[in-house]
GROMACS .gro file of C-alpha atoms in nm:
model
  210
    1MET     CA    1   0.807  -2.256   1.888
    2GLU     CA    2   1.032  -1.970   1.996
    3THR     CA    3   0.889  -1.689   2.201
    4LEU     CA    4   0.957  -1.330   2.092
    5ILE     CA    5   1.205  -1.290   2.376
    6GLU     CA    6   1.391  -1.605   2.265
    7VAL     CA    7   1.407  -1.474   1.906
    8ILE     CA    8   1.547  -1.143   2.034
    9GLU     CA    9   1.806  -1.328   2.241
   10ARG     CA   10   1.908  -1.538   1.942
   11GLU     CA   11   1.936  -1.235   1.715
   12LEU     CA   12   2.140  -1.051   1.977
   13GLY     CA   13   2.370  -1.352   2.010
   14GLU     CA   14   2.424  -1.354   1.633
   15LEU     CA   15   2.486  -0.980   1.632
   16GLU     CA   16   2.736  -1.013   1.916
   17ARG     CA   17   2.919  -1.286   1.724
   18ILE     CA   18   2.949  -1.059   1.420
   19MET     CA   19   3.057  -0.753   1.619
   20MET     CA   20   3.320  -0.949   1.814
   21SER     CA   21   3.475  -1.100   1.499
   22GLY     CA   22   3.700  -0.810   1.404
   23ASP     CA   23   3.820  -0.458   1.463
   24TYR     CA   24   3.525  -0.261   1.325
   25GLY     CA   25   3.352   0.051   1.450
   26PHE     CA   26   2.998  -0.066   1.372
   27ASN     CA   27   2.870   0.290   1.422
   28TYR     CA   28   2.592   0.229   1.172
   29ALA     CA   29   2.475  -0.084   1.354
   30LYS     CA   30   2.509   0.084   1.692
   31GLY     CA   31   2.259   0.348   1.582
   32PHE     CA   32   1.997   0.077   1.529
   33LEU     CA   33   2.089  -0.082   1.861
   34ARG     CA   34   2.017   0.241   2.040
   35GLU     CA   35   1.673   0.246   1.879
   36ALA     CA   36   1.620  -0.119   1.970
   37LYS     CA   37   1.703  -0.041   2.333
   38LYS     CA   38   1.445   0.239   2.341
   39HIS     CA   39   1.170   0.013   2.208
   40CYS     CA   40   1.261  -0.271   2.442
   41GLU     CA   41   1.246  -0.033   2.738
   42ALA     CA   42   0.906   0.084   2.615
   43GLY     CA   43   0.787  -0.277   2.597
   44ASP     CA   44   0.752  -0.285   2.218
   45LEU     CA   45   0.940  -0.611   2.159
   46GLU     CA   46   0.843  -0.639   1.792
   47LYS     CA   47   0.996  -0.300   1.714
   48CYS     CA   48   1.293  -0.393   1.930
   49LEU     CA   49   1.346  -0.711   1.724
   50ASP     CA   50   1.307  -0.518   1.400
   51TYR     CA   51   1.587  -0.276   1.495
   52ILE     CA   52   1.811  -0.557   1.619
   53ARG     CA   53   1.779  -0.725   1.279
   54LYS     CA   54   1.859  -0.396   1.106
   55ALA     CA   55   2.164  -0.368   1.330
   56ARG     CA   56   2.276  -0.718   1.230
   57GLU     CA   57   2.228  -0.645   0.860
   58GLY     CA   58   2.421  -0.319   0.904
   59ALA     CA   59   2.706  -0.497   1.082
   60GLU     CA   60   2.728  -0.754   0.803
   61ARG     CA   61   2.733  -0.476   0.542
   62GLU     CA   62   3.009  -0.293   0.726
   63LYS     CA   63   3.222  -0.609   0.745
   64LYS     CA   64   3.189  -0.656   0.369
   65ILE     CA   65   3.270  -0.291   0.303
   66VAL     CA   66   3.578  -0.300   0.527
   67SER     CA   67   3.697  -0.627   0.372
   68THR     CA   68   3.661  -0.487   0.019
   69ARG     CA   69   3.813  -0.156   0.126
   70ASN     CA   70   4.122  -0.331   0.263
   71GLU     CA   71   4.160  -0.540  -0.052
   72LEU     CA   72   4.132  -0.239  -0.283
   73CYS     CA   73   4.342  -0.004  -0.074
   74ASN     CA   74   4.631  -0.251  -0.072
   75VAL     CA   75   4.639  -0.200  -0.450
   76VAL     CA   76   4.646   0.181  -0.450
   77ARG     CA   77   4.935   0.249  -0.213
   78GLY     CA   78   5.135   0.543  -0.343
   79ASP     CA   79   4.849   0.686  -0.551
   80LEU     CA   80   4.743   0.990  -0.348
   81SER     CA   81   4.408   1.046  -0.521
   82LEU     CA   82   4.302   0.685  -0.465
   83GLU     CA   83   4.442   0.681  -0.111
   84ARG     CA   84   4.218   0.979  -0.035
   85LEU     CA   85   3.916   0.774  -0.140
   86CYS     CA   86   4.027   0.501   0.102
   87GLU     CA   87   4.042   0.760   0.379
   88GLU     CA   88   3.699   0.887   0.275
   89VAL     CA   89   3.552   0.538   0.313
   90ASP     CA   90   3.697   0.523   0.665
   91SER     CA   91   3.555   0.866   0.744
   92TRP     CA   92   3.203   0.771   0.635
   93LEU     CA   93   3.217   0.449   0.836
   94GLY     CA   94   3.331   0.646   1.139
   95LYS     CA   95   3.026   0.869   1.099
   96GLY     CA   96   2.799   0.567   1.067
   97ASP     CA   97   2.702   0.666   0.710
   98ILE     CA   98   2.728   0.325   0.551
   99ASP     CA   99   2.555   0.426   0.225
  100SER     CA  100   2.809   0.701   0.156
  101ALA     CA  101   3.090   0.460   0.250
  102GLU     CA  102   2.955   0.208  -0.001
  103ASN     CA  103   2.917   0.475  -0.274
  104THR     CA  104   3.274   0.594  -0.218
  105LEU     CA  105   3.395   0.234  -0.228
  106ASN     CA  106   3.221   0.183  -0.562
  107MET     CA  107   3.390   0.499  -0.692
  108LEU     CA  108   3.726   0.363  -0.575
  109ARG     CA  109   3.658   0.029  -0.744
  110SER     CA  110   3.566   0.207  -1.067
  111LYS     CA  111   3.883   0.419  -1.067
  112ILE     CA  112   4.098   0.113  -0.996
  113GLU     CA  113   3.935  -0.066  -1.289
  114GLU     CA  114   4.012   0.235  -1.511
  115SER     CA  115   4.376   0.217  -1.399
  116ARG     CA  116   4.384  -0.157  -1.465
  117LYS     CA  117   4.256  -0.104  -1.822
  118GLU     CA  118   4.514   0.169  -1.877
  119PHE     CA  119   4.792  -0.064  -1.759
  120GLU     CA  120   4.656  -0.338  -1.987
  121ARG     CA  121   4.670  -0.099  -2.284
  122MET     CA  122   5.024  -0.007  -2.183
  123LEU     CA  123   5.120  -0.374  -2.163
  124ASP     CA  124   4.975  -0.440  -2.510
  125GLY     CA  125   5.184  -0.152  -2.645
  126TYR     CA  126   5.502  -0.300  -2.499
  127ARG     CA  127   5.412  -0.642  -2.643
  128LYS     CA  128   5.388  -0.485  -2.990
  129GLU     CA  129   5.730  -0.322  -2.945
  130VAL     CA  130   5.881  -0.653  -2.842
  131ARG     CA  131   5.724  -0.833  -3.141
  132LYS     CA  132   5.868  -0.574  -3.382
  133LEU     CA  133   6.214  -0.615  -3.236
  134GLU     CA  134   6.173  -0.991  -3.239
  135GLU     CA  135   6.101  -0.981  -3.614
  136ILE     CA  136   6.416  -0.776  -3.678
  137PHE     CA  137   6.643  -1.018  -3.493
  138LYS     CA  138   6.463  -1.319  -3.638
  139LYS     CA  139   6.509  -1.184  -3.991
  140PHE     CA  140   6.884  -1.179  -3.947
  141ASP     CA  141   6.890  -1.496  -3.735
  142ILE     CA  142   7.051  -1.311  -3.443
  143SER     CA  143   6.977  -1.361  -3.074
  144SER     CA  144   6.946  -1.065  -2.836
  145VAL     CA  145   7.001  -1.080  -2.462
  146PRO     CA  146   6.809  -0.753  -2.395
  147LEU     CA  147   6.516  -0.878  -2.604
  148ALA     CA  148   6.506  -1.206  -2.412
  149ARG     CA  149   6.504  -1.008  -2.087
  150ALA     CA  150   6.225  -0.783  -2.218
  151LYS     CA  151   6.009  -1.087  -2.295
  152SER     CA  152   6.070  -1.217  -1.944
  153ILE     CA  153   5.970  -0.880  -1.793
  154LEU     CA  154   5.646  -0.886  -1.996
  155ASP     CA  155   5.553  -1.209  -1.817
  156GLU     CA  156   5.636  -1.048  -1.482
  157LEU     CA  157   5.419  -0.747  -1.567
  158GLN     CA  158   5.128  -0.972  -1.658
  159SER     CA  159   5.163  -1.149  -1.324
  160LEU     CA  160   5.176  -0.818  -1.131
  161LEU     CA  161   4.866  -0.694  -1.311
  162ALA     CA  162   4.679  -1.016  -1.236
  163ARG     CA  163   4.763  -0.973  -0.866
  164GLY     CA  164   4.657  -0.607  -0.874
  165ASP     CA  165   5.004  -0.489  -0.773
  166PHE     CA  166   4.991  -0.157  -0.958
  167LYS     CA  167   5.284  -0.008  -0.771
  168GLY     CA  168   5.500  -0.308  -0.855
  169PHE     CA  169   5.379  -0.286  -1.216
  170GLU     CA  170   5.486   0.078  -1.249
  171LYS     CA  171   5.826  -0.001  -1.100
  172LYS     CA  172   5.881  -0.297  -1.332
  173VAL     CA  173   5.775  -0.089  -1.636
  174LYS     CA  174   6.074   0.140  -1.579
  175GLU     CA  175   6.302  -0.163  -1.593
  176LEU     CA  176   6.133  -0.283  -1.913
  177GLU     CA  177   6.174   0.055  -2.082
  178ALA     CA  178   6.548   0.054  -2.005
  179VAL     CA  179   6.586  -0.299  -2.143
  180LEU     CA  180   6.383  -0.211  -2.454
  181ARG     CA  181   6.615   0.084  -2.522
  182ASP     CA  182   6.909  -0.155  -2.512
  183ALA     CA  183   6.732  -0.394  -2.750
  184GLU     CA  184   6.638  -0.109  -2.986
  185ASN     CA  185   6.996   0.019  -2.994
  186GLU     CA  186   7.114  -0.335  -3.063
  187ALA     CA  187   6.862  -0.366  -3.347
  188LYS     CA  188   6.979  -0.035  -3.498
  189GLU     CA  189   7.338  -0.157  -3.483
  190VAL     CA  190   7.239  -0.479  -3.656
  191LYS     CA  191   7.066  -0.284  -3.935
  192LYS     CA  192   7.378  -0.072  -3.984
  193ARG     CA  193   7.609  -0.370  -4.000
  194ILE     CA  194   7.405  -0.586  -4.237
  195PRO     CA  195   7.439  -0.359  -4.546
  196SER     CA  196   7.815  -0.343  -4.499
  197LEU     CA  197   7.824  -0.723  -4.482
  198PHE     CA  198   7.629  -0.740  -4.809
  199ASP     CA  199   7.881  -0.501  -4.967
  200LEU     CA  200   8.166  -0.719  -4.847
  201LEU     CA  201   7.998  -1.029  -4.988
  202ARG     CA  202   7.953  -0.857  -5.326
  203GLU     CA  203   8.317  -0.756  -5.329
  204LEU     CA  204   8.428  -1.107  -5.244
  205SER     CA  205   8.202  -1.251  -5.512
  206ALA     CA  206   8.334  -1.006  -5.767
  207SER     CA  207   8.697  -1.080  -5.682
  208GLN     CA  208   8.632  -1.453  -5.707
  209GLY     CA  209   8.485  -1.396  -6.050
  210GLU     CA  210   8.804  -1.228  -6.165
   0.00000   0.00000   0.00000
C-alpha cells in the first residue's frame, strides 16, 4: 500500500507530465501548487495532496480549453468580433481565471454555430436558385456551362462548411454569385429566343400549308 508521500510523488509526477506536454501557461494550476507548497511546508500532507490534485485537474482543464480554443479560432480568422473572443480566452487563461476562459470559449462556440447555421441557410438559398435555373434549361433541353460550374461550386461550398472553413466559404460564395449571374443571363437569353423560334416555326408551317 502506498504511503501518503508516495501518493504525493506519483501525483506530482503525473502533473509534471501534463505541464511538460505543451506550451501552456498553467497559471490556474500554479495557484493550487503554491497552496500545496504551503501545506507541505506546514506538514499537512493531506491538504498538500488535495491541492496537488486540484492543480492536476486544472492543468487538464486548461489543456482542453487551449485545444478547443485553437480549433475554433482557426475557423474565425478574419472575423474581428470572433477574433476578439479568442484573445479574451487567452487573457483569462493568462490571469489564471479558467472559469471565465471556459465561459468565453462557450460563447465563441455558440457564435460560431450561429454563423454555421447562417451559412447553411445561405447555401440552401443558392441550391434553390440553381434548381430553378436547372429547370429552365432542362425544359428547353439546353446545357449551360455556367450552371454546371455553379453546381460544382455548391459541392465545394458544402465541403468548406463541413471543414469549418468559413473564410474560404465566404470567398467561394463570391465566385458562385458571379457564375450564377452568368447562368441567369443565359437563361434570360434562352427565354427571349424561344418565342421567336416558335414564331419562325409557325411561319414555316403556314408557308408549307400554302
